[in-house]
Amino acid sequence: MSTPRICKRCSQPIHGRYLSALDAVWHPEHFCCAVCNRPITDAQFYLHNEQPCHPICYTDNIAPRCTICNEPLTGNHHVNYWGERFCVDHVRELATCAYCGRLTPHATKRTRRRSVEDICCDICTSTSIDSVPQAKLLMDGLINWVEAQGLRFRQKTFRIEILDRADFLERDGGRRDPLGLTSSKRYLRNRRVESAEVESVAILRGLPSTLFEGVCVHELGHVWLVQNSVINLPAIDEEGFCELISHRHFLSVGSKADLFYAERIAKNSDPIYGDGFRKLKRLEERVGLEQIIKSLLRKKKLPL
Ligand SMILES: [Zn+2]
Ligand SMILES: [Zn+2]
Ligand SMILES: [Zn+2]
Ligand SMILES: [Zn+2]
Ligand SMILES: [Zn+2]
């Protein structure tokens, strides 16, 4: 006589009908759904953590939900940098946040406005820096951080402004970055800039705080250069240097959002900002930041 089959669930011998699944045998009433605990009678079931479930129980209780429409995701779907999952269709329908790249449920591609930067998701909006007092609160800490990297300022007080896009774009007489603007008075001699003085640092209104900090650190790079009369660098060197400091700040804070912006600097395809950053990064890896700073102070240019 052969040994009776043993049910995987109750460890008792099976005498009548049995069910064979997942490399084991079961009393039919003992092959149960991990969610509702009722027997699975259908040939079709889902596995979750190696536990069988009714397809409907899986869909309703376990399947991840779309961040946008909250429908269960059982088939093909997208996952973004932030770990959010969503239906494939939304990528076609919805615009992405200009800052973090998340899909924005309230902005469809049809309503996309003239300027891409106008589209800001709720998460970025929730930390946005909209006023000078807010900006000042963060700026002091950033100045200290930049000084700790070896960039000593001659003057730590200068005007801080938060500008709307229109004012921002109108402003002239400074080094203009897409999101920040350092204005300086330049003194000429023999038609060459001989010295300069920082007048103000302006940041675009509404940046999410993480990005705001990175942009400030970049502008503080310009401030430091101006204050130390490093005023005739080629744009690629100057922007590359400021991006290097900003990138360093993102890495040192190191939150998921910081690393997102660090990667955006590293992968920027812009021939001034992106190529400048990569040039400075290679230089930093070769000679170190300290040598770069020394050379800028003494020779007013990058080390060879
Ligand atoms: Zn059993
Ligand atoms: Zn079930
Ligand atoms: Zn969806
Ligand atoms: Zn966003
Ligand atoms: Zn710049």
mmCIF file of C-alpha atoms and ligand atoms in Angstrom:
data_model
loop_
_atom_site.group_PDB
_atom_site.id
_atom_site.type_symbol
_atom_site.label_atom_id
_atom_site.label_comp_id
_atom_site.label_asym_id
_atom_site.label_seq_id
_atom_site.Cartn_x
_atom_site.Cartn_y
_atom_site.Cartn_z
ATOM 1 C CA MET A 1 0.000 0.000 0.000
ATOM 2 C CA SER A 2 1.365 3.392 -0.960
ATOM 3 C CA THR A 3 1.666 6.217 1.555
ATOM 4 C CA PRO A 4 -1.312 8.570 1.412
ATOM 5 C CA ARG A 5 -0.908 12.078 0.053
ATOM 6 C CA ILE A 6 -0.381 14.720 2.747
ATOM 7 C CA CYS A 7 -2.136 18.081 2.494
ATOM 8 C CA LYS A 8 0.348 20.969 2.557
ATOM 9 C CA ARG A 9 -1.943 23.088 4.686
ATOM 10 C CA CYS A 10 -3.207 20.733 7.411
ATOM 11 C CA SER A 11 -0.543 18.017 7.178
ATOM 12 C CA GLN A 12 -3.288 15.368 7.260
ATOM 13 C CA PRO A 13 -3.570 12.516 4.762
ATOM 14 C CA ILE A 14 -5.881 13.110 1.817
ATOM 15 C CA HIS A 15 -8.273 10.238 1.116
ATOM 16 C CA GLY A 16 -10.675 11.571 -1.482
ATOM 17 C CA ARG A 17 -10.331 14.358 -4.028
ATOM 18 C CA TYR A 18 -7.161 16.361 -3.952
ATOM 19 C CA LEU A 19 -5.716 19.345 -5.683
ATOM 20 C CA SER A 20 -2.202 19.663 -6.975
ATOM 21 C CA ALA A 21 -0.644 23.136 -7.112
ATOM 22 C CA LEU A 22 2.576 24.963 -6.228
ATOM 23 C CA ASP A 23 4.546 21.694 -6.024
ATOM 24 C CA ALA A 24 2.268 20.293 -3.332
ATOM 25 C CA VAL A 25 -1.062 18.585 -2.838
ATOM 26 C CA TRP A 26 -3.989 19.987 -0.904
ATOM 27 C CA HIS A 27 -7.450 19.112 0.322
ATOM 28 C CA PRO A 28 -9.543 21.101 -2.166
ATOM 29 C CA GLU A 29 -11.002 23.088 0.740
ATOM 30 C CA HIS A 30 -7.478 23.787 2.040
ATOM 31 C CA PHE A 31 -5.998 25.499 -0.999
ATOM 32 C CA CYS A 32 -6.977 28.964 0.149
ATOM 33 C CA CYS A 33 -6.597 32.562 -0.871
ATOM 34 C CA ALA A 34 -4.068 34.502 1.226
ATOM 35 C CA VAL A 35 -6.361 37.512 1.220
ATOM 36 C CA CYS A 36 -9.880 36.216 1.965
ATOM 37 C CA ASN A 37 -8.910 32.779 3.249
ATOM 38 C CA ARG A 38 -11.608 31.108 1.137
ATOM 39 C CA PRO A 39 -10.756 28.103 -1.044
ATOM 40 C CA ILE A 40 -9.518 28.774 -4.534
ATOM 41 C CA THR A 41 -11.608 26.615 -6.837
ATOM 42 C CA ASP A 42 -10.689 28.246 -10.117
ATOM 43 C CA ALA A 43 -7.661 27.020 -12.019
ATOM 44 C CA GLN A 44 -6.492 30.606 -12.201
ATOM 45 C CA PHE A 45 -4.866 32.290 -9.226
ATOM 46 C CA TYR A 46 -2.257 34.977 -8.557
ATOM 47 C CA LEU A 47 0.808 34.590 -6.409
ATOM 48 C CA HIS A 48 1.745 37.238 -3.892
ATOM 49 C CA ASN A 49 4.816 36.577 -1.704
ATOM 50 C CA GLU A 50 4.512 32.951 -2.850
ATOM 51 C CA GLN A 51 0.967 32.818 -1.461
ATOM 52 C CA PRO A 52 -1.920 32.055 -3.821
ATOM 53 C CA CYS A 53 -4.806 34.552 -4.080
ATOM 54 C CA HIS A 54 -8.006 34.881 -6.052
ATOM 55 C CA PRO A 55 -7.366 37.197 -9.030
ATOM 56 C CA ILE A 56 -10.130 39.493 -7.783
ATOM 57 C CA CYS A 57 -8.705 39.554 -4.242
ATOM 58 C CA TYR A 58 -5.277 40.367 -5.668
ATOM 59 C CA THR A 59 -6.616 43.169 -7.838
ATOM 60 C CA ASP A 60 -8.727 44.697 -5.092
ATOM 61 C CA ASN A 61 -6.345 44.372 -2.169
ATOM 62 C CA ILE A 62 -2.764 43.823 -3.224
ATOM 63 C CA ALA A 63 -2.122 45.192 -6.706
ATOM 64 C CA PRO A 64 -0.355 48.571 -6.601
ATOM 65 C CA ARG A 65 -2.629 51.514 -7.413
ATOM 66 C CA CYS A 66 -2.090 54.138 -10.041
ATOM 67 C CA THR A 67 -0.892 57.368 -8.381
ATOM 68 C CA ILE A 68 -3.043 59.371 -10.763
ATOM 69 C CA CYS A 69 -6.382 57.559 -11.071
ATOM 70 C CA ASN A 70 -6.108 55.021 -8.237
ATOM 71 C CA GLU A 71 -7.033 52.086 -10.494
ATOM 72 C CA PRO A 72 -5.261 48.802 -9.679
ATOM 73 C CA LEU A 73 -2.233 48.116 -11.865
ATOM 74 C CA THR A 74 -2.040 44.490 -12.910
ATOM 75 C CA GLY A 75 -0.453 44.756 -16.336
ATOM 76 C CA ASN A 76 2.011 47.089 -17.992
ATOM 77 C CA HIS A 77 2.575 50.327 -16.144
ATOM 78 C CA HIS A 78 5.168 53.031 -15.586
ATOM 79 C CA VAL A 79 7.291 53.670 -12.508
ATOM 80 C CA ASN A 80 8.998 57.061 -12.276
ATOM 81 C CA TYR A 81 12.174 58.138 -10.438
ATOM 82 C CA TRP A 82 10.113 58.754 -7.291
ATOM 83 C CA GLY A 83 8.760 55.201 -7.233
ATOM 84 C CA GLU A 84 5.274 56.282 -8.253
ATOM 85 C CA ARG A 85 3.399 53.852 -10.477
ATOM 86 C CA PHE A 86 0.827 54.850 -13.015
ATOM 87 C CA CYS A 87 -1.142 53.715 -16.067
ATOM 88 C CA VAL A 88 0.716 53.886 -19.372
ATOM 89 C CA ASP A 89 -1.978 56.136 -20.866
ATOM 90 C CA HIS A 90 -1.377 59.031 -18.478
ATOM 91 C CA VAL A 91 2.062 59.657 -19.990
ATOM 92 C CA ARG A 92 0.317 60.648 -23.222
ATOM 93 C CA GLU A 93 -2.411 62.693 -21.545
ATOM 94 C CA LEU A 94 -0.715 64.598 -18.746
ATOM 95 C CA ALA A 95 2.009 67.217 -18.611
ATOM 96 C CA THR A 96 5.021 66.705 -16.357
ATOM 97 C CA CYS A 97 6.141 69.012 -13.566
ATOM 98 C CA ALA A 98 8.908 71.273 -14.820
ATOM 99 C CA TYR A 99 10.943 70.716 -11.664
ATOM 100 C CA CYS A 100 10.636 67.113 -10.543
ATOM 101 C CA GLY A 101 9.272 65.446 -13.683
ATOM 102 C CA ARG A 102 6.237 63.951 -11.936
ATOM 103 C CA LEU A 103 3.023 63.748 -13.937
ATOM 104 C CA THR A 104 0.672 66.507 -12.856
ATOM 105 C CA PRO A 105 -2.965 65.374 -12.641
ATOM 106 C CA HIS A 106 -4.258 68.930 -13.040
ATOM 107 C CA ALA A 107 -2.237 69.875 -16.098
ATOM 108 C CA THR A 108 -2.960 68.059 -19.327
ATOM 109 C CA LYS A 109 -0.792 68.318 -22.403
ATOM 110 C CA ARG A 110 -3.509 70.407 -24.072
ATOM 111 C CA THR A 111 -3.406 73.026 -21.327
ATOM 112 C CA ARG A 112 0.364 73.223 -21.447
ATOM 113 C CA ARG A 113 1.182 76.873 -21.282
ATOM 114 C CA ARG A 114 3.699 78.948 -23.157
ATOM 115 C CA SER A 115 6.417 78.306 -20.659
ATOM 116 C CA VAL A 116 7.142 74.801 -19.469
ATOM 117 C CA GLU A 117 8.323 76.131 -16.111
ATOM 118 C CA ASP A 118 4.797 77.209 -15.297
ATOM 119 C CA ILE A 119 3.737 73.631 -14.675
ATOM 120 C CA CYS A 120 4.511 72.745 -11.094
ATOM 121 C CA CYS A 121 3.125 69.682 -9.313
ATOM 122 C CA ASP A 122 1.436 69.776 -5.881
ATOM 123 C CA ILE A 123 4.453 68.245 -4.162
ATOM 124 C CA CYS A 124 6.846 70.876 -5.511
ATOM 125 C CA THR A 125 4.305 73.613 -4.785
ATOM 126 C CA SER A 126 4.027 72.485 -1.168
ATOM 127 C CA THR A 127 7.660 73.460 -0.457
ATOM 128 C CA SER A 128 7.942 76.398 -2.842
ATOM 129 C CA ILE A 129 9.954 79.453 -1.838
ATOM 130 C CA ASP A 130 7.873 82.502 -2.654
ATOM 131 C CA SER A 131 9.139 85.339 -0.472
ATOM 132 C CA VAL A 132 12.347 87.078 0.527
ATOM 133 C CA PRO A 133 12.005 86.206 4.250
ATOM 134 C CA GLN A 134 11.674 82.530 3.320
ATOM 135 C CA ALA A 135 14.721 82.828 1.083
ATOM 136 C CA LYS A 136 16.819 84.614 3.723
ATOM 137 C CA LEU A 137 16.074 81.890 6.212
ATOM 138 C CA LEU A 138 17.706 79.341 3.940
ATOM 139 C CA MET A 139 20.424 81.594 2.547
ATOM 140 C CA ASP A 140 22.409 81.969 5.791
ATOM 141 C CA GLY A 141 22.814 78.218 6.121
ATOM 142 C CA LEU A 142 23.816 77.944 2.470
ATOM 143 C CA ILE A 143 26.448 80.675 2.842
ATOM 144 C CA ASN A 144 27.914 78.749 5.766
ATOM 145 C CA TRP A 145 27.874 75.539 3.763
ATOM 146 C CA VAL A 146 29.660 77.158 0.821
ATOM 147 C CA GLU A 147 32.289 78.635 3.153
ATOM 148 C CA ALA A 148 32.850 75.185 4.645
ATOM 149 C CA GLN A 149 33.841 74.038 1.133
ATOM 150 C CA GLY A 150 36.706 76.535 1.214
ATOM 151 C CA LEU A 151 35.002 79.460 -0.534
ATOM 152 C CA ARG A 152 35.296 82.377 1.884
ATOM 153 C CA PHE A 153 33.133 85.382 1.129
ATOM 154 C CA ARG A 154 34.445 88.907 1.511
ATOM 155 C CA GLN A 155 30.969 90.079 2.304
ATOM 156 C CA LYS A 156 28.136 87.890 3.458
ATOM 157 C CA THR A 157 25.355 90.413 3.061
ATOM 158 C CA PHE A 158 23.903 91.334 -0.287
ATOM 159 C CA ARG A 159 20.401 91.960 -1.526
ATOM 160 C CA ILE A 160 18.272 88.859 -2.009
ATOM 161 C CA GLU A 161 15.315 89.052 -4.341
ATOM 162 C CA ILE A 162 12.560 86.683 -5.359
ATOM 163 C CA LEU A 163 11.396 87.567 -8.848
ATOM 164 C CA ASP A 164 8.473 86.543 -10.985
ATOM 165 C CA ARG A 165 9.317 85.147 -14.368
ATOM 166 C CA ALA A 166 8.541 88.345 -16.261
ATOM 167 C CA ASP A 167 10.772 90.499 -14.017
ATOM 168 C CA PHE A 168 13.373 87.819 -14.029
ATOM 169 C CA LEU A 169 13.594 87.727 -17.804
ATOM 170 C CA GLU A 170 13.597 91.517 -18.073
ATOM 171 C CA ARG A 171 16.479 91.973 -15.685
ATOM 172 C CA ASP A 172 19.779 92.792 -17.291
ATOM 173 C CA GLY A 173 23.299 93.321 -16.173
ATOM 174 C CA GLY A 174 24.050 90.030 -14.517
ATOM 175 C CA ARG A 175 24.960 86.438 -15.071
ATOM 176 C CA ARG A 176 21.612 84.970 -15.907
ATOM 177 C CA ASP A 177 20.826 81.364 -15.189
ATOM 178 C CA PRO A 178 17.445 79.843 -15.987
ATOM 179 C CA LEU A 179 16.395 80.026 -12.318
ATOM 180 C CA GLY A 180 18.799 82.435 -10.622
ATOM 181 C CA LEU A 181 20.451 85.722 -11.388
ATOM 182 C CA THR A 182 23.461 87.364 -9.781
ATOM 183 C CA SER A 183 23.705 91.057 -10.581
ATOM 184 C CA SER A 184 26.953 92.886 -10.221
ATOM 185 C CA LYS A 185 28.296 96.311 -10.955
ATOM 186 C CA ARG A 186 31.271 96.008 -13.256
ATOM 187 C CA TYR A 187 34.004 98.591 -13.438
ATOM 188 C CA LEU A 188 35.763 98.926 -16.742
ATOM 189 C CA ARG A 189 39.257 100.062 -17.528
ATOM 190 C CA ASN A 190 40.543 100.112 -21.069
ATOM 191 C CA ARG A 191 37.276 98.480 -22.077
ATOM 192 C CA ARG A 192 38.041 95.471 -19.938
ATOM 193 C CA VAL A 193 36.231 94.535 -16.740
ATOM 194 C CA GLU A 194 38.686 95.326 -13.999
ATOM 195 C CA SER A 195 36.630 94.797 -10.907
ATOM 196 C CA ALA A 196 33.070 94.063 -9.924
ATOM 197 C CA GLU A 197 30.771 94.216 -6.961
ATOM 198 C CA VAL A 198 27.760 92.038 -6.215
ATOM 199 C CA GLU A 199 24.499 93.964 -6.167
ATOM 200 C CA SER A 200 21.949 91.254 -5.645
ATOM 201 C CA VAL A 201 21.084 87.607 -5.992
ATOM 202 C CA ALA A 202 17.656 86.984 -7.462
ATOM 203 C CA ILE A 203 15.919 83.622 -7.567
ATOM 204 C CA LEU A 204 12.826 82.760 -9.555
ATOM 205 C CA ARG A 205 9.693 82.708 -7.402
ATOM 206 C CA GLY A 206 8.099 79.358 -6.642
ATOM 207 C CA LEU A 207 10.991 76.905 -6.820
ATOM 208 C CA PRO A 208 10.618 73.815 -4.603
ATOM 209 C CA SER A 209 12.960 74.255 -1.630
ATOM 210 C CA THR A 210 15.421 71.533 -2.642
ATOM 211 C CA LEU A 211 15.927 73.047 -6.060
ATOM 212 C CA PHE A 212 15.932 76.550 -4.562
ATOM 213 C CA GLU A 213 18.895 75.585 -2.383
ATOM 214 C CA GLY A 214 20.826 74.175 -5.318
ATOM 215 C CA VAL A 215 20.164 77.301 -7.383
ATOM 216 C CA CYS A 216 21.263 79.530 -4.476
ATOM 217 C CA VAL A 217 24.487 77.586 -4.067
ATOM 218 C CA HIS A 218 25.131 77.990 -7.800
ATOM 219 C CA GLU A 219 24.551 81.755 -7.525
ATOM 220 C CA LEU A 220 26.776 81.892 -4.438
ATOM 221 C CA GLY A 221 29.486 80.498 -6.695
ATOM 222 C CA HIS A 222 29.062 83.587 -8.905
ATOM 223 C CA VAL A 223 29.036 85.834 -5.819
ATOM 224 C CA TRP A 224 32.289 84.338 -4.610
ATOM 225 C CA LEU A 225 33.903 84.733 -8.025
ATOM 226 C CA VAL A 226 32.829 88.388 -8.279
ATOM 227 C CA GLN A 227 33.933 89.196 -4.722
ATOM 228 C CA ASN A 228 37.338 87.744 -5.461
ATOM 229 C CA SER A 229 37.680 89.553 -8.794
ATOM 230 C CA VAL A 230 37.545 86.387 -10.852
ATOM 231 C CA ILE A 231 35.631 88.191 -13.550
ATOM 232 C CA ASN A 232 37.014 87.179 -16.895
ATOM 233 C CA LEU A 233 36.488 83.431 -16.880
ATOM 234 C CA PRO A 234 35.059 81.869 -20.035
ATOM 235 C CA ALA A 235 31.351 81.135 -19.495
ATOM 236 C CA ILE A 236 31.900 77.370 -19.635
ATOM 237 C CA ASP A 237 34.445 77.593 -16.782
ATOM 238 C CA GLU A 238 32.356 79.943 -14.656
ATOM 239 C CA GLU A 239 29.068 78.049 -15.052
ATOM 240 C CA GLY A 240 30.877 74.724 -14.753
ATOM 241 C CA PHE A 241 32.407 75.866 -11.470
ATOM 242 C CA CYS A 242 29.049 77.062 -10.095
ATOM 243 C CA GLU A 243 27.360 73.826 -11.198
ATOM 244 C CA LEU A 244 30.135 71.836 -9.514
ATOM 245 C CA ILE A 245 29.461 73.558 -6.175
ATOM 246 C CA SER A 246 25.711 73.128 -6.591
ATOM 247 C CA HIS A 247 26.133 69.430 -7.467
ATOM 248 C CA ARG A 248 28.337 68.993 -4.413
ATOM 249 C CA HIS A 249 25.590 70.498 -2.249
ATOM 250 C CA PHE A 250 22.919 68.175 -3.647
ATOM 251 C CA LEU A 251 25.144 65.170 -2.974
ATOM 252 C CA SER A 252 25.986 66.303 0.536
ATOM 253 C CA VAL A 253 22.325 66.728 1.529
ATOM 254 C CA GLY A 254 21.576 63.520 -0.322
ATOM 255 C CA SER A 255 17.782 63.187 -0.101
ATOM 256 C CA LYS A 256 16.014 61.461 -2.980
ATOM 257 C CA ALA A 257 15.041 64.895 -4.334
ATOM 258 C CA ASP A 258 18.619 66.187 -3.974
ATOM 259 C CA LEU A 259 19.970 63.211 -5.875
ATOM 260 C CA PHE A 260 17.382 63.813 -8.594
ATOM 261 C CA TYR A 261 18.693 67.344 -9.140
ATOM 262 C CA ALA A 262 22.327 66.209 -8.863
ATOM 263 C CA GLU A 263 21.685 63.775 -11.679
ATOM 264 C CA ARG A 264 20.027 66.502 -13.709
ATOM 265 C CA ILE A 265 23.205 68.604 -13.446
ATOM 266 C CA ALA A 266 25.408 65.656 -14.356
ATOM 267 C CA LYS A 267 23.292 64.736 -17.382
ATOM 268 C CA ASN A 268 22.553 68.265 -18.609
ATOM 269 C CA SER A 269 23.211 68.353 -22.361
ATOM 270 C CA ASP A 270 23.735 72.130 -22.413
ATOM 271 C CA PRO A 271 27.132 73.020 -23.961
ATOM 272 C CA ILE A 272 27.857 75.607 -21.234
ATOM 273 C CA TYR A 273 26.225 74.202 -18.095
ATOM 274 C CA GLY A 274 26.429 70.467 -18.810
ATOM 275 C CA ASP A 275 29.792 70.398 -20.553
ATOM 276 C CA GLY A 276 31.094 72.989 -18.085
ATOM 277 C CA PHE A 277 30.071 70.822 -15.135
ATOM 278 C CA ARG A 278 31.701 67.726 -16.624
ATOM 279 C CA LYS A 279 34.881 69.653 -17.367
ATOM 280 C CA LEU A 280 35.069 70.937 -13.787
ATOM 281 C CA LYS A 281 34.165 67.521 -12.361
ATOM 282 C CA ARG A 282 37.071 65.911 -14.217
ATOM 283 C CA LEU A 283 39.346 68.703 -13.047
ATOM 284 C CA GLU A 284 38.173 68.261 -9.463
ATOM 285 C CA GLU A 285 38.826 64.520 -9.647
ATOM 286 C CA ARG A 286 42.338 65.226 -10.917
ATOM 287 C CA VAL A 287 43.514 68.122 -8.717
ATOM 288 C CA GLY A 288 40.843 68.511 -6.005
ATOM 289 C CA LEU A 289 38.545 71.431 -5.193
ATOM 290 C CA GLU A 290 41.174 73.103 -3.033
ATOM 291 C CA GLN A 291 43.571 73.504 -5.972
ATOM 292 C CA ILE A 292 40.771 74.854 -8.151
ATOM 293 C CA ILE A 293 39.961 77.473 -5.509
ATOM 294 C CA LYS A 294 43.642 78.391 -5.044
ATOM 295 C CA SER A 295 44.175 78.834 -8.753
ATOM 296 C CA LEU A 296 41.045 80.969 -9.109
ATOM 297 C CA LEU A 297 42.181 83.215 -6.253
ATOM 298 C CA ARG A 298 45.789 83.584 -7.371
ATOM 299 C CA LYS A 299 45.697 83.338 -11.154
ATOM 300 C CA LYS A 300 42.041 84.263 -11.720
ATOM 301 C CA LYS A 301 41.651 81.161 -13.867
ATOM 302 C CA LEU A 302 41.317 77.397 -13.569
ATOM 303 C CA PRO A 303 44.404 75.261 -12.930
ATOM 304 C CA LEU A 304 45.808 73.473 -15.985
HETATM 305 ZN ZN ZN B 1 -5.925 19.750 4.387
HETATM 306 ZN ZN ZN B 2 -9.723 35.577 -1.977
HETATM 307 ZN ZN ZN B 3 -4.187 55.496 -13.867
HETATM 308 ZN ZN ZN B 4 7.139 68.632 -9.100
HETATM 309 ZN ZN ZN B 5 25.446 80.616 -13.374
#
